[in-house]
Every structure is written in C-alpha cells, then in structure tokens.
mmCIF file of C-alpha atoms and ligand atoms in Angstrom:
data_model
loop_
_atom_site.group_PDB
_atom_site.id
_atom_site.type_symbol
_atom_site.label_atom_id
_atom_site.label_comp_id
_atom_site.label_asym_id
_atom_site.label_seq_id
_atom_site.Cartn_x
_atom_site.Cartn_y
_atom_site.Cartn_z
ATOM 1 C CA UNK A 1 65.418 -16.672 43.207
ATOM 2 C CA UNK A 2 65.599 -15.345 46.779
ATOM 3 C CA UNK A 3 61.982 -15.020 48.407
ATOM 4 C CA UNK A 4 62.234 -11.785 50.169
ATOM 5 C CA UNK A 5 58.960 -11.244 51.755
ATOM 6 C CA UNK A 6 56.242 -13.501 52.468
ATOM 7 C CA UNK A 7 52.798 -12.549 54.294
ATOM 8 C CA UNK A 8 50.066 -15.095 54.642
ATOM 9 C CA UNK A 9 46.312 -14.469 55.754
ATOM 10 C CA UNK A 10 47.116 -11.249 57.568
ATOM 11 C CA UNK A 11 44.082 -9.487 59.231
ATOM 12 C CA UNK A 12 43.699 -5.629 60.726
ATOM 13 C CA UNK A 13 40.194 -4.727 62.113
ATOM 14 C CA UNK A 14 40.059 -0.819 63.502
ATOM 15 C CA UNK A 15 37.094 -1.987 66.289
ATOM 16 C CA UNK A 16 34.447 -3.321 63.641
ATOM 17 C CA UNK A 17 36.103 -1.805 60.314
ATOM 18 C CA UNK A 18 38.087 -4.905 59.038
ATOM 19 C CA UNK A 19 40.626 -2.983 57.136
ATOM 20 C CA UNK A 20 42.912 -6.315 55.932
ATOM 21 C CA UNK A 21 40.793 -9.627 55.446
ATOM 22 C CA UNK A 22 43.178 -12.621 54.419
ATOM 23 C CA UNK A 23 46.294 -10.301 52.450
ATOM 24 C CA UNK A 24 48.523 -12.918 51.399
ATOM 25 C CA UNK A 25 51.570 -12.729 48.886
ATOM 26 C CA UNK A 26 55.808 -13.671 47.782
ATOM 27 C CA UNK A 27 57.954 -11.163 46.793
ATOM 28 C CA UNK A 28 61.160 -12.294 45.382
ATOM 29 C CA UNK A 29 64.230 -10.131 44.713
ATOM 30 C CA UNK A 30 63.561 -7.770 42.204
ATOM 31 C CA UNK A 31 59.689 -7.724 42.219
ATOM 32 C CA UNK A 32 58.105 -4.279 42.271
ATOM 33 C CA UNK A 33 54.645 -4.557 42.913
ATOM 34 C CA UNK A 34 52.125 -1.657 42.693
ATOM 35 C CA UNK A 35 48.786 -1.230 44.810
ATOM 36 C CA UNK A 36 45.932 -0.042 43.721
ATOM 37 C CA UNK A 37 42.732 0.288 44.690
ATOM 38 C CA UNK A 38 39.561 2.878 45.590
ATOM 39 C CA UNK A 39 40.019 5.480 48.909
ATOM 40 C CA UNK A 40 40.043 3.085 51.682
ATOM 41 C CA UNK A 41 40.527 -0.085 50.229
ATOM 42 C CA UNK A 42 43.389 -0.636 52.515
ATOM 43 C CA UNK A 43 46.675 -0.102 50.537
ATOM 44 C CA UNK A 44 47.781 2.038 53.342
ATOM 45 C CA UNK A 45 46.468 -0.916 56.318
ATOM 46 C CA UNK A 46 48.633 -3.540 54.344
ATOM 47 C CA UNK A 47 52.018 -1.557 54.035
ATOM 48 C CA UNK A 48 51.900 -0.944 57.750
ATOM 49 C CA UNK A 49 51.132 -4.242 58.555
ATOM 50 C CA UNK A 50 53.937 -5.838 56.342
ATOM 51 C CA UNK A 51 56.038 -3.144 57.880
ATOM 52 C CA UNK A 52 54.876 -4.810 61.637
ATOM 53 C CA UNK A 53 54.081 -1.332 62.643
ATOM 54 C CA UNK A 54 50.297 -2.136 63.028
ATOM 55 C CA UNK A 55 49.333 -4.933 65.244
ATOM 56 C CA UNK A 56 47.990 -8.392 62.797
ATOM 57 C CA UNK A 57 44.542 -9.835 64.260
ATOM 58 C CA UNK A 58 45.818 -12.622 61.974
ATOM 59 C CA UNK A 59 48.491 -13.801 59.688
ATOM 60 C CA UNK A 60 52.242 -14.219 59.511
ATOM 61 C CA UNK A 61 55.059 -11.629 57.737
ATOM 62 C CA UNK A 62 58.481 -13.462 57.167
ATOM 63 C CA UNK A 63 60.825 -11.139 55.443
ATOM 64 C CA UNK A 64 64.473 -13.187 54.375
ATOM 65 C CA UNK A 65 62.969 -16.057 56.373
ATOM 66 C CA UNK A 66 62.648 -13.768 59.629
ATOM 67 C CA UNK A 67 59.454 -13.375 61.328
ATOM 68 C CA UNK A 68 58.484 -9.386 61.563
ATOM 69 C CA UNK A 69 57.266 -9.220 65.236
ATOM 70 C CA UNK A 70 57.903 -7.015 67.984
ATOM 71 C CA UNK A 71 61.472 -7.073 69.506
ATOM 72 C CA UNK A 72 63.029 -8.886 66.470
ATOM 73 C CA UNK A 73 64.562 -5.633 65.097
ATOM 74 C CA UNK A 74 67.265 -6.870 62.814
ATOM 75 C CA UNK A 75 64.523 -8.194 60.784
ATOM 76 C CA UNK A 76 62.499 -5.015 61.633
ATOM 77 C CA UNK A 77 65.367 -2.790 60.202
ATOM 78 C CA UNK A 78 65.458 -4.869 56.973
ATOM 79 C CA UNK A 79 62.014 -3.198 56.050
ATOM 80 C CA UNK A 80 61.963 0.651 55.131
ATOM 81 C CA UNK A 81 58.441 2.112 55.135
ATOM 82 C CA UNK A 82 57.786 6.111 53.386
ATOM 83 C CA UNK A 83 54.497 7.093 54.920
ATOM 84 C CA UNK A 84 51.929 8.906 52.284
ATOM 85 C CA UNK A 85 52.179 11.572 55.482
ATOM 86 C CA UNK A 86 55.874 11.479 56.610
ATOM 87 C CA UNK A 87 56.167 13.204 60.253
ATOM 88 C CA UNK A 88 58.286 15.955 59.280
ATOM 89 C CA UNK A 89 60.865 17.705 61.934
ATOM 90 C CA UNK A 90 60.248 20.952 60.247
ATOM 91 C CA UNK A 91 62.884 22.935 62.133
ATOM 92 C CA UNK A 92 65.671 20.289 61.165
ATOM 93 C CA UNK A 93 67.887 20.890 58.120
ATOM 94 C CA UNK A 94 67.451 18.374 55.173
ATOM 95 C CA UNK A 95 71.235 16.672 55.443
ATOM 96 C CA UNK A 96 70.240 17.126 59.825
ATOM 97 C CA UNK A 97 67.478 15.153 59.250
ATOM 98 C CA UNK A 98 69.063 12.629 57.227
ATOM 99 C CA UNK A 99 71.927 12.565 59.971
ATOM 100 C CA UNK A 100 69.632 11.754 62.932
ATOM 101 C CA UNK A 101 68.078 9.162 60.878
ATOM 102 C CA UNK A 102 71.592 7.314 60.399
ATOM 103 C CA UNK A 103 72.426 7.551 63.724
ATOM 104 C CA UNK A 104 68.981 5.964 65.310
ATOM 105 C CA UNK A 105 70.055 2.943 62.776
ATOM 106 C CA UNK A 106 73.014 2.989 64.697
ATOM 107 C CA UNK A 107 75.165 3.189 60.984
ATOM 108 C CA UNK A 108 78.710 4.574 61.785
ATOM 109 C CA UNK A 109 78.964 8.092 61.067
ATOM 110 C CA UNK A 110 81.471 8.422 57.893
ATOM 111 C CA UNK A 111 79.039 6.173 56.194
ATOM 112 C CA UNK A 112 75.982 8.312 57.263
ATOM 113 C CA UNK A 113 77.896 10.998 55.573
ATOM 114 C CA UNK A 114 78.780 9.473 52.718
ATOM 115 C CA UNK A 115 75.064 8.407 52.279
ATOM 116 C CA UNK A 116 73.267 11.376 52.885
ATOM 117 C CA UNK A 117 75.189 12.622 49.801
ATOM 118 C CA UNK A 118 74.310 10.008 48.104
ATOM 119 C CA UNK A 119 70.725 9.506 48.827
ATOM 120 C CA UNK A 120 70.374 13.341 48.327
ATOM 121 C CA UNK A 121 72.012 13.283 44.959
ATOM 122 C CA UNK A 122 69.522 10.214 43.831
ATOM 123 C CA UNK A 123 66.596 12.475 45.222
ATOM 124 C CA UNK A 124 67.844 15.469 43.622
ATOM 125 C CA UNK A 125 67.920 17.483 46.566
ATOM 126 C CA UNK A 126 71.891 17.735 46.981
ATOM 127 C CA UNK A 127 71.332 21.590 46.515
ATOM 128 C CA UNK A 128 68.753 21.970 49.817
ATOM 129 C CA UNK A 129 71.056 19.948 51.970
ATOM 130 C CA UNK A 130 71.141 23.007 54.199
ATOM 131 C CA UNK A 131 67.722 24.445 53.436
ATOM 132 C CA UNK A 132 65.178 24.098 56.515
ATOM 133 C CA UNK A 133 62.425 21.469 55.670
ATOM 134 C CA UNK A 134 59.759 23.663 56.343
ATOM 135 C CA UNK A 135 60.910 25.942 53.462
ATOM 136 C CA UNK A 136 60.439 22.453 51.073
ATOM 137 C CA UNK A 137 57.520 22.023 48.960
ATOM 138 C CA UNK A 138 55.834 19.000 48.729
ATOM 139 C CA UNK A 139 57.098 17.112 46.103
ATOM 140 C CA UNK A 140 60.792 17.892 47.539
ATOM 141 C CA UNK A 141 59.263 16.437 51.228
ATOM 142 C CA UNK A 142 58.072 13.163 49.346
ATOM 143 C CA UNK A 143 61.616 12.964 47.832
ATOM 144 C CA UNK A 144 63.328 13.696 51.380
ATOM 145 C CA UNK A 145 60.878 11.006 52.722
ATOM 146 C CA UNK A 146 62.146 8.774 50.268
ATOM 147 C CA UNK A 147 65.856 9.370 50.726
ATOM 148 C CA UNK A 148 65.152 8.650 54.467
ATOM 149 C CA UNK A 149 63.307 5.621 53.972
ATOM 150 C CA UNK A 150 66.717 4.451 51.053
ATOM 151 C CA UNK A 151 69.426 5.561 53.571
ATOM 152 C CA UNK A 152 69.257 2.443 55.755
ATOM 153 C CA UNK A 153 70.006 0.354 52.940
ATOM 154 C CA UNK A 154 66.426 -1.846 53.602
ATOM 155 C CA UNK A 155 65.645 -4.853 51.755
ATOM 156 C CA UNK A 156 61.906 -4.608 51.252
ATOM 157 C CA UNK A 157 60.805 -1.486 50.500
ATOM 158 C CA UNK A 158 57.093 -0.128 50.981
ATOM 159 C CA UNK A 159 56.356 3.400 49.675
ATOM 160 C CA UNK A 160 52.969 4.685 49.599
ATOM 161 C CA UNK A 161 51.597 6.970 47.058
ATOM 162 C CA UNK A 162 55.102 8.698 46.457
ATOM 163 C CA UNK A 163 54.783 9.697 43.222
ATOM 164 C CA UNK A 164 51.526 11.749 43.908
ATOM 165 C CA UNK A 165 53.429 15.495 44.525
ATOM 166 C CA UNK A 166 56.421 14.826 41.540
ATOM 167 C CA UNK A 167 56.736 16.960 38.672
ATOM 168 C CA UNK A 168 57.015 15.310 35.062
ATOM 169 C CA UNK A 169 60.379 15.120 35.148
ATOM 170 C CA UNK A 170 60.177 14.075 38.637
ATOM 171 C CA UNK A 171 58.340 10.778 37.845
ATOM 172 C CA UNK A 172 60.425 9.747 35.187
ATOM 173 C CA UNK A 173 63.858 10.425 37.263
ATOM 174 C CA UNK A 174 61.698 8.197 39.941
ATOM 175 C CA UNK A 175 61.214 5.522 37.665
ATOM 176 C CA UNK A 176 64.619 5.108 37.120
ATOM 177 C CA UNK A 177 65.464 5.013 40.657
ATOM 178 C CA UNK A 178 62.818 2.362 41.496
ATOM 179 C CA UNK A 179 64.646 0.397 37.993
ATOM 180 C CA UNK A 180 68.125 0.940 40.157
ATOM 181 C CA UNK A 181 66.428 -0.583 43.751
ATOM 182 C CA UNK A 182 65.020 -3.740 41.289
ATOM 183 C CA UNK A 183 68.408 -4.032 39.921
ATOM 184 C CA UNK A 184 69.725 -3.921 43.179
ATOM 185 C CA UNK A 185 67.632 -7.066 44.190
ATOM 186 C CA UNK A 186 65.451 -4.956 46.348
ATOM 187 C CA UNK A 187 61.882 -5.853 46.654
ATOM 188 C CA UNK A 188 59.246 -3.073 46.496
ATOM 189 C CA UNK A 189 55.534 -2.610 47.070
ATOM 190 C CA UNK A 190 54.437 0.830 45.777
ATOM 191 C CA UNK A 191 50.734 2.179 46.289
ATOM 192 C CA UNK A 192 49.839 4.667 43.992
ATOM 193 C CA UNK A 193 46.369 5.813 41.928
ATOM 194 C CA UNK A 194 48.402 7.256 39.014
ATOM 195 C CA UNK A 195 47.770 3.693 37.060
ATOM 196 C CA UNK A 196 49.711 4.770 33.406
ATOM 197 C CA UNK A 197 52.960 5.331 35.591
ATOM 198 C CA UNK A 198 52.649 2.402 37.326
ATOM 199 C CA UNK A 199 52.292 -0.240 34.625
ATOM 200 C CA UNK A 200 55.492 0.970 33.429
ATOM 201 C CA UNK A 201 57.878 0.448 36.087
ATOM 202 C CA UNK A 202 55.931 -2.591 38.287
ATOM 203 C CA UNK A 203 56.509 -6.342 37.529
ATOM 204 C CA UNK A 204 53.465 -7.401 39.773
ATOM 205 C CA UNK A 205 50.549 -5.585 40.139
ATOM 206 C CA UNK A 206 48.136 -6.374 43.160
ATOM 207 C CA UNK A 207 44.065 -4.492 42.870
ATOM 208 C CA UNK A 208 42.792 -3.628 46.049
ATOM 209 C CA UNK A 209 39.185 -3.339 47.308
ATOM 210 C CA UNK A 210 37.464 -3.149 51.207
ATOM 211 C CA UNK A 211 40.460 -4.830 52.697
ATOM 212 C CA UNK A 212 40.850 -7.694 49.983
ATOM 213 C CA UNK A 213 43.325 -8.544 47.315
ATOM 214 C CA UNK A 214 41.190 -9.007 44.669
ATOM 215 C CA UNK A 215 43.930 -9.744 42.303
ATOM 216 C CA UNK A 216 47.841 -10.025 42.476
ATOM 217 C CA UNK A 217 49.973 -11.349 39.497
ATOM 218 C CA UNK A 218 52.542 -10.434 37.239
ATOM 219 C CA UNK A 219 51.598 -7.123 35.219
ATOM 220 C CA UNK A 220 50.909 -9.411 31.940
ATOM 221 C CA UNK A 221 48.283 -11.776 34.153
ATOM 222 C CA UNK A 222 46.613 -9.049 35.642
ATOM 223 C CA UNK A 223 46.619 -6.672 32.840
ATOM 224 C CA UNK A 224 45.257 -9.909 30.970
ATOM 225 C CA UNK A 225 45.543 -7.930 27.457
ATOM 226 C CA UNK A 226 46.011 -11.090 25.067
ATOM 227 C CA UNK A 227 43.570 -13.622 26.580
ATOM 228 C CA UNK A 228 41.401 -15.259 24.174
ATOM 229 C CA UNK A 229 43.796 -13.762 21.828
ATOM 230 C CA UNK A 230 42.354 -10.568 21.642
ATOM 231 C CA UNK A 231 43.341 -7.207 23.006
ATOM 232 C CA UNK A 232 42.317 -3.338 23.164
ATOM 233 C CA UNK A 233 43.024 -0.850 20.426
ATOM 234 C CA UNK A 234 43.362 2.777 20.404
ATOM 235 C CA UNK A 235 42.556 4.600 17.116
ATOM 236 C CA UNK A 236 42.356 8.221 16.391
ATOM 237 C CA UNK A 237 41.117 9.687 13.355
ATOM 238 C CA UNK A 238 41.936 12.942 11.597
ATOM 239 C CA UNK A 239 38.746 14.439 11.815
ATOM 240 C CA UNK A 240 35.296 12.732 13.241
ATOM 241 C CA UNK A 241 32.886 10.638 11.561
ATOM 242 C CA UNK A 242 29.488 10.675 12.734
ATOM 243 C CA UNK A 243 28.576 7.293 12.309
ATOM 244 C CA UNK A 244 32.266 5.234 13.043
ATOM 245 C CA UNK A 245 30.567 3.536 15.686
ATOM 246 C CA UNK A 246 27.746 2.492 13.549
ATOM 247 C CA UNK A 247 30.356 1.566 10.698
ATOM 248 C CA UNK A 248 32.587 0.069 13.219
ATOM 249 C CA UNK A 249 30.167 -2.349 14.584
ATOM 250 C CA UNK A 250 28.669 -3.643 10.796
ATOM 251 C CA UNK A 251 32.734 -4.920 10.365
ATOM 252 C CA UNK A 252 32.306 -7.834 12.607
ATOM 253 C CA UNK A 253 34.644 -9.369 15.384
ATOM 254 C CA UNK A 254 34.714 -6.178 17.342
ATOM 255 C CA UNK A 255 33.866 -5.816 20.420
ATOM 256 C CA UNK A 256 33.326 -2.789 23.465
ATOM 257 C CA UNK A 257 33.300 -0.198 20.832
ATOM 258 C CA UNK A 258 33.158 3.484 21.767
ATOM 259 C CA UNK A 259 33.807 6.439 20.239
ATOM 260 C CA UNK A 260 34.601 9.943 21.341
ATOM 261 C CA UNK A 261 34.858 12.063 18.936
ATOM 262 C CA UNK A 262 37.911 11.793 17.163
ATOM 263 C CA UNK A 263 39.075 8.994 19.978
ATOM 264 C CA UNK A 264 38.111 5.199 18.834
ATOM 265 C CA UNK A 265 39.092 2.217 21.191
ATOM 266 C CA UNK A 266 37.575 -1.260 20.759
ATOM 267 C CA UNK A 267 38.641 -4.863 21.152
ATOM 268 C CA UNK A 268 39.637 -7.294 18.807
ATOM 269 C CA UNK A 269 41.946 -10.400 17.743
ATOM 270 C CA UNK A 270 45.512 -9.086 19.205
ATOM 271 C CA UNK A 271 47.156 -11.233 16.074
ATOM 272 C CA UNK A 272 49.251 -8.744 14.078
ATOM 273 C CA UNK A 273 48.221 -10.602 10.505
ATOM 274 C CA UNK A 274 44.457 -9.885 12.183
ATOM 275 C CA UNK A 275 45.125 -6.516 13.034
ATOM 276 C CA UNK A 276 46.934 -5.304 9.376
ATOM 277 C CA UNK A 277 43.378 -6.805 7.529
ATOM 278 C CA UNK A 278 41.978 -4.808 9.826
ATOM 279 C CA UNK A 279 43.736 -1.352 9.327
ATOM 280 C CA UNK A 280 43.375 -2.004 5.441
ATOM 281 C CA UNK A 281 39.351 -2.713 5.906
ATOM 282 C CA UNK A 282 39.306 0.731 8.057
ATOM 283 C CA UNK A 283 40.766 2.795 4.987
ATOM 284 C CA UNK A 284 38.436 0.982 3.142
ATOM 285 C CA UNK A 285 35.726 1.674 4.488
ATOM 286 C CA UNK A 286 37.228 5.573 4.081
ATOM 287 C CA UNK A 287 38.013 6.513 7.741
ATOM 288 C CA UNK A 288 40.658 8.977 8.170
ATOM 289 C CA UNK A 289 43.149 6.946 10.447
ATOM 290 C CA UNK A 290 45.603 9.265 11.822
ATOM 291 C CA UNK A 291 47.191 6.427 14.418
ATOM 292 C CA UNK A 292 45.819 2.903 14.880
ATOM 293 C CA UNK A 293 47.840 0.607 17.868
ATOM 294 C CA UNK A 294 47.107 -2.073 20.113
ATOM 295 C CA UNK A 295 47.652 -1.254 23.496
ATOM 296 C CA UNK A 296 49.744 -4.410 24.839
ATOM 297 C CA UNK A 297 49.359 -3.446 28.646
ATOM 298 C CA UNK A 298 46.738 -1.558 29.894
ATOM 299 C CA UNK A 299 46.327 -1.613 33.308
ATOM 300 C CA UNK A 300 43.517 1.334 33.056
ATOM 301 C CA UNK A 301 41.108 -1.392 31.716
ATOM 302 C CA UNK A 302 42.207 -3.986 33.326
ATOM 303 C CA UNK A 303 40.981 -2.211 37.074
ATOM 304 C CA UNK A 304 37.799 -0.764 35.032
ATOM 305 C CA UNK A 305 37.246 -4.611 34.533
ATOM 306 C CA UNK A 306 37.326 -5.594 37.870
ATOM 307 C CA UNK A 307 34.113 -3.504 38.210
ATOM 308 C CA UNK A 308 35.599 -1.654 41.124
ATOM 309 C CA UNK A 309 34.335 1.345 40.583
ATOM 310 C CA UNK A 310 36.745 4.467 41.411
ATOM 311 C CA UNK A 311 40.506 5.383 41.618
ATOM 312 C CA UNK A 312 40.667 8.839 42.459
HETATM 313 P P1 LIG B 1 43.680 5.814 50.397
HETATM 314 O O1 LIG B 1 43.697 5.487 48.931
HETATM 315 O O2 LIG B 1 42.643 6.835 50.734
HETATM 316 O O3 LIG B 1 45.036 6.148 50.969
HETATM 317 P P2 LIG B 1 43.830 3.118 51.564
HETATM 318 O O4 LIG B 1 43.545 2.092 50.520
HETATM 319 O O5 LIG B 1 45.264 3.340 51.919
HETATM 320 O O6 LIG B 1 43.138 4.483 51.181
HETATM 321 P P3 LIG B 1 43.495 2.522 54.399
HETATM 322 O O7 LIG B 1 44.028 3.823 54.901
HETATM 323 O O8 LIG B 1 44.341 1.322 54.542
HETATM 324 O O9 LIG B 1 43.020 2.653 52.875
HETATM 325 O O10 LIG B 1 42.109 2.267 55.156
HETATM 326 C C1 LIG B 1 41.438 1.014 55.117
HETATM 327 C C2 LIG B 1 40.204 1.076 56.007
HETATM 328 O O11 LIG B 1 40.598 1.206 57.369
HETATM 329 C C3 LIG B 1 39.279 2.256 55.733
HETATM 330 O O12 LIG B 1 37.957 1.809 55.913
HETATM 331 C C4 LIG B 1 39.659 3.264 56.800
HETATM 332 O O13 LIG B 1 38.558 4.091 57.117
HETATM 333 C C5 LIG B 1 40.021 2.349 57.966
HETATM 334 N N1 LIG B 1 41.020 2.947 58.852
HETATM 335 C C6 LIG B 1 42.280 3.307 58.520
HETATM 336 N N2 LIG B 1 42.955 3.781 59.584
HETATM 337 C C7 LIG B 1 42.081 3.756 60.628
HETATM 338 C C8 LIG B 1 42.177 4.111 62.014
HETATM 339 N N3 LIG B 1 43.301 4.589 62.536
HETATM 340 N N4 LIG B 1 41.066 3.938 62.773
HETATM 341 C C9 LIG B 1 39.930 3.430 62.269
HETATM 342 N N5 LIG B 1 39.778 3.053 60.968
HETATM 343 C C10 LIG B 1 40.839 3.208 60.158
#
C-alpha cells in the first residue's frame, strides 16, 4: 500500500478565527475521501492547507514522503488543487487555457496537446475547445476547472465542492471519472454537501465541524450502519395509515420510528432472518407495504448523528 499523503496536527488561524485545529490524516493510493461538514467548518481551510497554499500555524504535510513547504516544488506539483471559485481567464479559449496551464508545468508541448484532448474528452467539453470561457456556464467552468487541475497528471488530488453546478448526467459521468483517478492509484479528497452522491463513490469519509475532524474512517466505520447489529430501514406503503407509528411501536425491537405519510424509516436488527419475520409481522398486522429495504450505508444519518446540525 503506498501512503500518499500524510498531514499531522495542522493548524490555520485567520487573526483569532482558528479555521484548522489539529487536522490530521493517511491517504493511501486509491483512497477517495469526501468532506463534509456545515458552512464554515473548514473543508475549504484544510484543502488549501494540504495543498501548502495557505501558511500552517502548526502541523506537517508529507505527500510521497516529501514535505509540502515553500520552494520544494516537485513535491508542490505532485498536488493538484480545483478551487470551489476557480480564477477564470475569461477572454482565453478553453483548449488556450488548458495550453498555458501545460506550459507553466513546464510539460513539453506535443504532450500538452495530446492532453488537452484528452482531459477535454474526459470532461466532455471536446466540442467548446474553441469556445471563449466566458460564453461557458457553470457547470462546464467546474468541468474546465477540473480538466486543469487532471492535466498535470498530480498525485493527490483535492477538489472542492465540484459536483455542486453538474447536471444528472453530469454527476454520474463524474463518478466514473473519480472511479478511473482511484483506479489509477490517485488519492483524492473531495468536499462536497451533496451527501447521497458522495457515499457512493468515497472509500473514506471525514465530518467536519468549526475547524475539527470530528470523524474520519472508512465509509462503513463512519456510516456505522450495522453496529450493535442493527441498521436503518426505509419502508413505503401504498397508501397511509393513520396510526403506523402507533402500530409500529406496539411490535417491539424498533427503534427512532417516524412516519411521514406514506414514508416509514425506523431502526432495527440488520440480520436478514430478523428482518424477513419482520416484513411477514408488517403484512400481518395489514400494512400495505409497497417496498421495505435496509439501507446498508447511509451517510445522511450518519452526519444527522453527529448532532451537527446543518449541511446546506
Ligand atoms: P463552505 O461549506 O461554506 O465552503 P468551509 O467548510 O469550506 O465552508 P472555510 O472556508 O474553510 O469553510 O472557512 C473556515 C473558517 O475560516 C470560517 O470561520 C471562515 O469564516 C474563516 N475564513 C475562511 N477564509 C478566511 C479569510 N480569508 N479570512 C478570515 N477568515 C476566513
């Protein structure tokens, strides 16, 4: 397993604001870890600082064993870094843009060329390789930003929040990218609020709040959905019955019940012997189940357990 970044007790303060307080975590190859946290909570602080673009008060950032300080900018240019808000050279052309890039990473120019059609072909934006970015809309500028970040060929990768202005069929073309960078034995941290996305591409997930990690782990630690053998269930019903919650709670063994209507979710023994008895008993007790399903990762109640108490 190849550690690819390591950062240990780093620290930002912004005059008395401490925006990082003791961030510490490994990344090997192939981890993907998404951020998340409330507005402010310093996702944004601890991708710059990994990046060494923000000054540490504390702490250490080793990336392939280098140390990420100024002047050592081989292990600088390992690192690529896609702003939330990218400075944009709005009078450039996209495949201009991309060119200037490659050439301040000193890469030789037929490989420059041969990557901006690549990168915009991953992105697809291979058919505004001439188009102005000013004319782009903002999804296409968070793609662009992307492809910038990709076209040095870094080893870490931090993006933050840059699946916030894709389309549907933008975030699942995304997803497989980010797949392709793990496979790659890249290592990524990704900040993002849009949690059900998220659980479905990361490997580690790290919960933010006032400049703390407040948890990192794999997705199954954090997400925590079989401990004490018991997980979170999502039933809906054909039609709604005023008093489920009422019958729900005379069954026994299940816990945080609520109902909304048609929408049941509860907790209960995550055992699938457990969980048939209990479909049977539902029927039984003559509720219309339309679909009945443990939910094996949910990362939605995992934060809402934390107690933190907004994503946005
Ligand atoms: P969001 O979800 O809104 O992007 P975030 O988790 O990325 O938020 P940061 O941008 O890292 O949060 O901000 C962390 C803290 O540092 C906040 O209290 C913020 O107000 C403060 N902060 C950020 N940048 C500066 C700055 N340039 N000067 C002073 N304080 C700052």
């Amino acid at each position: 397993m190849t550690i690819i970044l390591e950062a240990t007790g780093l620290r930002v303060e912004y005059g008395k604001t401490v925006a990082l307080d003791d961030f510490s975590l490994t990344l090997a190859a192939g981890d993907l870890l998404g951020l998340i946290g409330p507005n402010g909570a310093g996702k944004t602080t601890s991708l710059k600082a990994v990046a060494g673009l923000h000054p540490l008060d504390a702490g250490r950032v080793r990336v392939l064993g280098s140390n990420i300080e100024p002047g050592n900018v081989l292990a600088q240019s390992r690192i690529g870094f896609a702003p939330d808000t990218p400075p944009i050279y709005e009078e450039l052309r996209v495949a201009e843009f991309l060119r200037f890039i490659g050439k301040a990473y000193r890469l030789r120019r037929d490989m420059i060329e041969e990557r901006i059609d690549f990168w915009l072909e991953q992105l697809w934006l291979l058919d505004r390789r001439e188009a102005r970015i000013k004319t782009l809309s903002r999804g296409m500028r968070q793609r662009l930003t992307v492809a910038r970040t990709l076209l040095p060929d870094p080893t870490l990768i931090l993006l933050d929040e840059p699946a916030s202005g894709l389309d549907p069929a933008g975030r699942v073309q995304f997803r497989k990218l980010l797949g392709s960078l793990r496979d790659q034995g890249k290592a990524l941290i990704v900040s993002s609020h849009i949690l059900a996305d998220l659980h479905e591409y990361c490997t580690h997930i790290g919960i933010m709040e006032a400049g703390t990690l407040r948890q990192f782990g794999t997705v199954a630690q954090v997400v925590g959905g079989k401990q004490d053998n018991r997980c979170h269930y999502r039933v809906t019903l054909a039609r709604s019955v005023p008093d489920a919650a009422r019958l729900l709670s005379e069954m026994g063994g299940l816990t945080r019940i609520e109902v909304h209507g048609r929408q049941i979710s509860f907790e209960y023994e995550h055992e699938a012997g457990a969980a048939a008895a209990l479909l049977a008993r539902l029927l039984r007790e003559g509720l219309p189940v339309a679909s009945f399903a443990p939910v094996e990762h949910d990362l939605e109640q995992a934060y809402l357990r934390t107690g933190i108490r907004q994503v946005d």
